[in-house]
GROMACS .gro file of C-alpha atoms in nm:
model
  289
    1MET     CA    1   0.000   0.000   0.000
    2TRP     CA    2   0.133   0.343  -0.097
    3TYR     CA    3   0.032   0.642   0.113
    4SER     CA    4   0.174   0.978   0.215
    5GLU     CA    5   0.261   1.058   0.575
    6ASP     CA    6   0.333   1.423   0.499
    7TRP     CA    7  -0.014   1.581   0.494
    8LYS     CA    8  -0.064   1.855   0.753
    9ASP     CA    9  -0.373   2.034   0.616
   10TYR     CA   10  -0.565   1.713   0.544
   11ILE     CA   11  -0.646   1.453   0.810
   12LEU     CA   12  -0.860   1.144   0.770
   13ILE     CA   13  -1.004   1.113   1.119
   14ASP     CA   14  -1.203   0.793   1.076
   15ALA     CA   15  -1.396   0.583   0.825
   16ALA     CA   16  -1.673   0.328   0.884
   17GLY     CA   17  -2.027   0.248   0.786
   18GLY     CA   18  -1.975   0.364   0.429
   19GLU     CA   19  -1.858   0.711   0.538
   20LYS     CA   20  -1.539   0.901   0.613
   21LEU     CA   21  -1.469   1.190   0.850
   22GLU     CA   22  -1.203   1.436   0.737
   23TYR     CA   23  -1.040   1.765   0.821
   24TRP     CA   24  -0.966   1.980   0.517
   25GLY     CA   25  -0.767   2.254   0.684
   26ASN     CA   26  -0.993   2.350   0.974
   27VAL     CA   27  -1.313   2.244   0.797
   28LEU     CA   28  -1.460   1.911   0.910
   29LEU     CA   29  -1.651   1.714   0.644
   30ARG     CA   30  -1.841   1.386   0.653
   31ARG     CA   31  -1.872   1.214   0.316
   32PRO     CA   32  -1.973   0.874   0.174
   33ASP     CA   33  -1.701   0.621   0.100
   34PRO     CA   34  -1.802   0.278  -0.033
   35GLN     CA   35  -1.469   0.120   0.069
   36ALA     CA   36  -1.542   0.165   0.442
   37ILE     CA   37  -1.768  -0.140   0.473
   38TRP     CA   38  -1.683  -0.209   0.840
   39THR     CA   39  -1.933  -0.071   1.092
   40GLU     CA   40  -1.714   0.018   1.392
   41LYS     CA   41  -1.682   0.395   1.413
   42SER     CA   42  -1.443   0.550   1.661
   43LYS     CA   43  -1.595   0.713   1.967
   44THR     CA   44  -1.486   1.062   1.866
   45VAL     CA   45  -1.760   1.324   1.903
   46LEU     CA   46  -1.645   1.471   1.573
   47TRP     CA   47  -1.881   1.238   1.385
   48THR     CA   48  -2.170   1.452   1.506
   49ASN     CA   49  -1.996   1.790   1.499
   50THR     CA   50  -1.915   1.838   1.132
   51ASP     CA   51  -1.922   2.164   0.941
   52ALA     CA   52  -2.097   1.985   0.655
   53THR     CA   53  -2.223   1.635   0.573
   54TYR     CA   54  -2.301   1.488   0.234
   55HIS     CA   55  -2.618   1.280   0.217
   56ARG     CA   56  -2.678   1.037  -0.064
   57SER     CA   57  -3.020   1.033  -0.228
   58LYS     CA   58  -3.201   0.704  -0.284
   59SER     CA   59  -3.277   0.821  -0.636
   60GLY     CA   60  -2.910   0.889  -0.711
   61GLY     CA   61  -2.671   1.174  -0.638
   62GLY     CA   62  -2.719   1.361  -0.314
   63SER     CA   63  -2.659   1.696  -0.146
   64TRP     CA   64  -2.460   1.872   0.124
   65GLU     CA   65  -2.612   1.969   0.458
   66TYR     CA   66  -2.434   2.263   0.623
   67PHE     CA   67  -2.419   2.302   1.001
   68ASN     CA   68  -2.167   2.585   1.036
   69LYS     CA   69  -2.298   2.915   0.902
   70LYS     CA   70  -1.944   3.056   0.909
   71MET     CA   71  -1.804   2.778   0.692
   72PRO     CA   72  -1.636   2.930   0.384
   73GLN     CA   73  -1.770   2.849   0.039
   74ARG     CA   74  -1.414   2.774  -0.069
   75TRP     CA   75  -1.077   2.765   0.103
   76THR     CA   76  -0.722   2.640   0.048
   77VAL     CA   77  -0.512   2.354   0.181
   78ARG     CA   78  -0.140   2.303   0.143
   79TYR     CA   79   0.071   1.996   0.080
   80LYS     CA   80   0.436   2.082   0.130
   81ASN     CA   81   0.491   2.376  -0.111
   82LEU     CA   82   0.168   2.317  -0.307
   83THR     CA   83  -0.160   2.502  -0.252
   84PHE     CA   84  -0.502   2.377  -0.362
   85ASN     CA   85  -0.845   2.540  -0.371
   86ILE     CA   86  -1.117   2.332  -0.203
   87LYS     CA   87  -1.495   2.358  -0.221
   88PRO     CA   88  -1.779   2.107  -0.167
   89MET     CA   89  -1.914   1.994  -0.503
   90GLY     CA   90  -2.200   1.784  -0.629
   91PHE     CA   91  -2.157   1.409  -0.589
   92LYS     CA   92  -1.960   1.450  -0.263
   93HIS     CA   93  -1.632   1.575  -0.412
   94THR     CA   94  -1.408   1.859  -0.290
   95GLY     CA   95  -1.186   1.911  -0.595
   96LEU     CA   96  -0.884   1.716  -0.469
   97PHE     CA   97  -0.791   1.353  -0.408
   98PRO     CA   98  -0.542   1.369  -0.118
   99GLU     CA   99  -0.433   1.007  -0.161
  100GLN     CA  100  -0.258   1.116  -0.482
  101ALA     CA  101   0.009   1.298  -0.281
  102VAL     CA  102   0.213   0.978  -0.270
  103ASN     CA  103   0.230   0.985  -0.650
  104TRP     CA  104   0.316   1.356  -0.656
  105ASP     CA  105   0.616   1.280  -0.436
  106TRP     CA  106   0.721   0.986  -0.653
  107PHE     CA  107   0.729   1.161  -0.988
  108SER     CA  108   0.856   1.489  -0.843
  109GLU     CA  109   1.177   1.314  -0.739
  110ILE     CA  110   1.218   1.168  -1.088
  111ILE     CA  111   1.172   1.512  -1.245
  112LYS     CA  112   1.412   1.684  -1.004
  113ASN     CA  113   1.682   1.423  -1.063
  114GLU     CA  114   1.664   1.455  -1.442
  115LYS     CA  115   1.934   1.673  -1.599
  116ARG     CA  116   1.730   1.770  -1.906
  117PRO     CA  117   1.404   1.961  -1.955
  118VAL     CA  118   1.104   1.737  -1.890
  119ARG     CA  119   0.773   1.762  -2.078
  120ILE     CA  120   0.474   1.591  -1.918
  121LEU     CA  121   0.132   1.510  -2.061
  122ASN     CA  122  -0.136   1.501  -1.790
  123LEU     CA  123  -0.457   1.338  -1.921
  124PHE     CA  124  -0.798   1.341  -1.750
  125ALA     CA  125  -0.618   1.602  -1.544
  126TYR     CA  126  -0.917   1.720  -1.336
  127THR     CA  127  -0.830   2.018  -1.111
  128GLY     CA  128  -0.459   1.975  -1.163
  129GLY     CA  129  -0.313   1.816  -0.851
  130ALA     CA  130  -0.051   1.635  -1.060
  131THR     CA  131  -0.004   1.939  -1.284
  132VAL     CA  132   0.080   2.160  -0.987
  133ALA     CA  133   0.321   1.903  -0.843
  134ALA     CA  134   0.499   1.850  -1.177
  135LEU     CA  135   0.534   2.224  -1.239
  136ALA     CA  136   0.674   2.274  -0.890
  137ALA     CA  137   0.929   2.000  -0.956
  138GLY     CA  138   1.050   2.185  -1.266
  139ALA     CA  139   0.865   2.018  -1.554
  140GLU     CA  140   0.670   2.164  -1.845
  141VAL     CA  141   0.312   2.033  -1.844
  142CYS     CA  142   0.030   1.991  -2.094
  143HIS     CA  143  -0.293   1.965  -1.891
  144VAL     CA  144  -0.586   1.803  -2.073
  145ASP     CA  145  -0.942   1.759  -1.948
  146ALA     CA  146  -1.282   1.755  -2.118
  147SER     CA  147  -1.438   1.986  -1.857
  148LYS     CA  148  -1.383   2.359  -1.899
  149GLY     CA  149  -1.473   2.414  -1.534
  150MET     CA  150  -1.210   2.169  -1.413
  151VAL     CA  151  -0.943   2.328  -1.633
  152THR     CA  152  -1.032   2.671  -1.490
  153TRP     CA  153  -0.998   2.525  -1.141
  154ALA     CA  154  -0.659   2.383  -1.233
  155LYS     CA  155  -0.543   2.727  -1.343
  156GLU     CA  156  -0.651   2.862  -1.003
  157ASN     CA  157  -0.453   2.590  -0.824
  158VAL     CA  158  -0.144   2.669  -1.031
  159ALA     CA  159  -0.181   3.039  -0.949
  160SER     CA  160  -0.239   2.971  -0.579
  161SER     CA  161   0.085   2.772  -0.572
  162GLY     CA  162   0.274   3.064  -0.727
  163LEU     CA  163   0.347   2.872  -1.048
  164SER     CA  164   0.165   3.079  -1.311
  165GLU     CA  165   0.492   3.168  -1.482
  166ARG     CA  166   0.586   2.805  -1.531
  167PRO     CA  167   0.540   2.654  -1.881
  168VAL     CA  168   0.194   2.494  -1.893
  169ARG     CA  169  -0.070   2.444  -2.164
  170TYR     CA  170  -0.435   2.404  -2.067
  171ILE     CA  171  -0.644   2.205  -2.314
  172VAL     CA  172  -1.021   2.151  -2.297
  173ASP     CA  173  -1.072   1.852  -2.525
  174ASP     CA  174  -1.151   1.484  -2.557
  175VAL     CA  175  -0.836   1.303  -2.447
  176LYS     CA  176  -0.835   1.047  -2.728
  177LYS     CA  177  -0.877   1.310  -2.999
  178PHE     CA  178  -0.609   1.531  -2.847
  179VAL     CA  179  -0.351   1.252  -2.826
  180ALA     CA  180  -0.421   1.156  -3.187
  181ARG     CA  181  -0.371   1.516  -3.300
  182GLU     CA  182  -0.046   1.546  -3.106
  183GLY     CA  183   0.075   1.238  -3.290
  184ARG     CA  184  -0.002   1.396  -3.627
  185ARG     CA  185   0.175   1.714  -3.516
  186GLY     CA  186   0.486   1.523  -3.416
  187LYS     CA  187   0.470   1.640  -3.053
  188LYS     CA  188   0.678   1.449  -2.800
  189TYR     CA  189   0.653   1.407  -2.422
  190ASP     CA  190   0.890   1.257  -2.167
  191ALA     CA  191   0.621   1.126  -1.934
  192VAL     CA  192   0.247   1.060  -1.919
  193ILE     CA  193   0.012   1.083  -1.622
  194MET     CA  194  -0.347   0.971  -1.660
  195ASP     CA  195  -0.641   0.937  -1.425
  196PRO     CA  196  -0.908   0.784  -1.650
  197PRO     CA  197  -1.272   0.755  -1.537
  198SER     CA  198  -1.462   0.429  -1.555
  199TYR     CA  199  -1.716   0.586  -1.786
  200GLY     CA  200  -1.766   0.930  -1.928
  201ARG     CA  201  -1.826   1.155  -2.225
  202GLY     CA  202  -1.608   1.415  -2.391
  203PRO     CA  203  -1.711   1.775  -2.463
  204SER     CA  204  -1.887   1.669  -2.785
  205GLY     CA  205  -2.044   1.355  -2.641
  206GLU     CA  206  -1.753   1.122  -2.714
  207LEU     CA  207  -1.804   0.795  -2.525
  208TRP     CA  208  -1.535   0.661  -2.290
  209LYS     CA  209  -1.548   0.312  -2.137
  210ILE     CA  210  -1.225   0.229  -1.961
  211GLU     CA  211  -1.225  -0.143  -2.038
  212ASP     CA  212  -1.251  -0.068  -2.411
  213GLU     CA  213  -1.046   0.249  -2.440
  214LEU     CA  214  -0.756   0.233  -2.194
  215TYR     CA  215  -0.523  -0.003  -2.378
  216PRO     CA  216  -0.557   0.171  -2.718
  217LEU     CA  217  -0.502   0.507  -2.549
  218ILE     CA  218  -0.180   0.385  -2.389
  219GLU     CA  219  -0.061   0.262  -2.730
  220ASP     CA  220  -0.140   0.603  -2.882
  221CYS     CA  221   0.041   0.780  -2.598
  222MET     CA  222   0.350   0.570  -2.665
  223LYS     CA  223   0.362   0.713  -3.018
  224ILE     CA  224   0.417   1.062  -2.877
  225LEU     CA  225   0.680   0.969  -2.618
  226SER     CA  226   1.035   1.094  -2.656
  227ASP     CA  227   1.318   0.852  -2.728
  228LYS     CA  228   1.403   0.830  -2.358
  229PRO     CA  229   1.078   0.846  -2.161
  230LEU     CA  230   1.100   0.888  -1.784
  231PHE     CA  231   0.775   0.749  -1.644
  232PHE     CA  232   0.416   0.651  -1.715
  233LEU     CA  233   0.159   0.671  -1.434
  234ILE     CA  234  -0.198   0.538  -1.447
  235ASN     CA  235  -0.442   0.587  -1.161
  236SER     CA  236  -0.756   0.377  -1.148
  237TYR     CA  237  -1.064   0.405  -0.928
  238THR     CA  238  -1.247   0.143  -1.134
  239THR     CA  239  -1.343  -0.158  -0.921
  240GLY     CA  240  -1.324  -0.406  -1.208
  241LEU     CA  241  -0.964  -0.324  -1.301
  242SER     CA  242  -0.743  -0.515  -1.060
  243GLN     CA  243  -0.384  -0.442  -0.971
  244THR     CA  244  -0.274  -0.739  -1.182
  245ILE     CA  245  -0.463  -0.612  -1.486
  246MET     CA  246  -0.297  -0.274  -1.457
  247ASP     CA  247   0.044  -0.438  -1.414
  248ASN     CA  248  -0.015  -0.650  -1.725
  249VAL     CA  249  -0.118  -0.348  -1.929
  250LEU     CA  250   0.200  -0.149  -1.858
  251THR     CA  251   0.420  -0.458  -1.885
  252LEU     CA  252   0.286  -0.540  -2.233
  253THR     CA  253   0.327  -0.180  -2.349
  254MET     CA  254   0.591   0.031  -2.177
  255LYS     CA  255   0.813  -0.241  -2.032
  256GLU     CA  256   0.798  -0.448  -2.351
  257LYS     CA  257   0.930  -0.155  -2.555
  258TYR     CA  258   1.153   0.036  -2.313
  259GLY     CA  259   1.253  -0.213  -2.044
  260GLY     CA  260   1.256  -0.045  -1.706
  261ARG     CA  261   1.031  -0.134  -1.416
  262VAL     CA  262   0.658  -0.168  -1.356
  263SER     CA  263   0.516  -0.146  -1.004
  264CYS     CA  264   0.150  -0.138  -0.901
  265ASP     CA  265  -0.015  -0.108  -0.563
  266GLU     CA  266  -0.317   0.027  -0.383
  267ILE     CA  267  -0.303   0.388  -0.268
  268GLY     CA  268  -0.473   0.498   0.051
  269LEU     CA  269  -0.505   0.730   0.349
  270MET     CA  270  -0.418   0.659   0.711
  271MET     CA  271  -0.710   0.685   0.955
  272ARG     CA  272  -0.595   0.875   1.261
  273GLU     CA  273  -0.835   0.710   1.506
  274LYS     CA  274  -0.778   0.350   1.393
  275GLN     CA  275  -0.420   0.360   1.262
  276MET     CA  276  -0.547   0.163   0.965
  277ILE     CA  277  -0.538   0.255   0.596
  278LEU     CA  278  -0.847   0.334   0.393
  279PRO     CA  279  -0.790   0.206   0.035
  280CYS     CA  280  -0.864   0.468  -0.229
  281GLY     CA  281  -0.772   0.312  -0.563
  282ILE     CA  282  -0.483   0.163  -0.757
  283SER     CA  283  -0.178   0.327  -0.910
  284CYS     CA  284   0.044   0.160  -1.164
  285ARG     CA  285   0.384   0.308  -1.246
  286TRP     CA  286   0.640   0.246  -1.516
  287ASN     CA  287   0.976   0.416  -1.491
  288LYS     CA  288   1.299   0.379  -1.683
  289GLU     CA  289   1.502   0.251  -1.384
   0.00000   0.00000   0.00000
C-alpha cells in the first residue's frame, strides 16, 4: 500500500459504515465512502460535529447539509509547497484527491533528478493536482481535461501555488482526440500521467469506457513519447480493473518496448483514530530505472 505521511492540512479522522470523516484545513466534512464497509466507528464526538455532511439520495446523487454558518464556500489547503483550492461539489467531491500525494512525491523526485528539460502530458487532469506538483518540480506540463470548469480550477490551483509563470498548456478537449492530434503534429513528451474515469463523455459527447479504451489510449500515448521516456503513471478508481490487470497493461506496453520497471499497488489514506489505511484506488507506475 502506498500512502503519504506528509499531509498537515488534510487529516482522515475515521472511516466506517460507508462514510469518512475528514479535516480539510480547519473544515470538518463527513462524506460517503463505499470502501469503508466495516461498521465500527471511533468514539470521537467529531462524527456529530461536522461543518458539513453529504447525504446520498435514494434516487441517485445527493446533497450537502451545512451546520456551520461561518463555513467558507471555498478555502485552500497546502501539501508541502503546493496550494489547492477546495470547495464542496456535487456528488460528494471537494476538488482534490489527497491520496494522490504519494504519487506527486514519486514523480517529483524523478523530475528533479533529471538533468534535461522534462515535458509531461497530464490526461484526465481534473483540477490539476498532478499538474501543480509537476510544475513545482521543474517540468513543463500539458494539462488536458474535457471539462472547462475543471481546467479553470486547475489554473486557479497553479496560481495559488505561485506557479503561473511556469510553462503549462491548458487544453479543454476529448483526451483520445487530443492525443491523436499530437501524434499527427509530431509532438513528444517525456512522461504521461493519466487518471481515467470508468465511464464518461467528452465535450462533444464522445463515449469513454475504460475497459474498451484504456489499452488503445496507452498505445497512442507511446507514439508521442520521446526517445528516452521517464515514467508513465496510471491511476484507477475502477473496481473491475485489478492491480494485476494494470500491471499486465503497462508490462505489455511500456516495459515491452523500453525495459525499465513496472510497479503497481493500492493507494490509501491513514485513519488517525484507527491507525489503519483506507484504500482509495490503484496506481500503476512504469519508470525507466
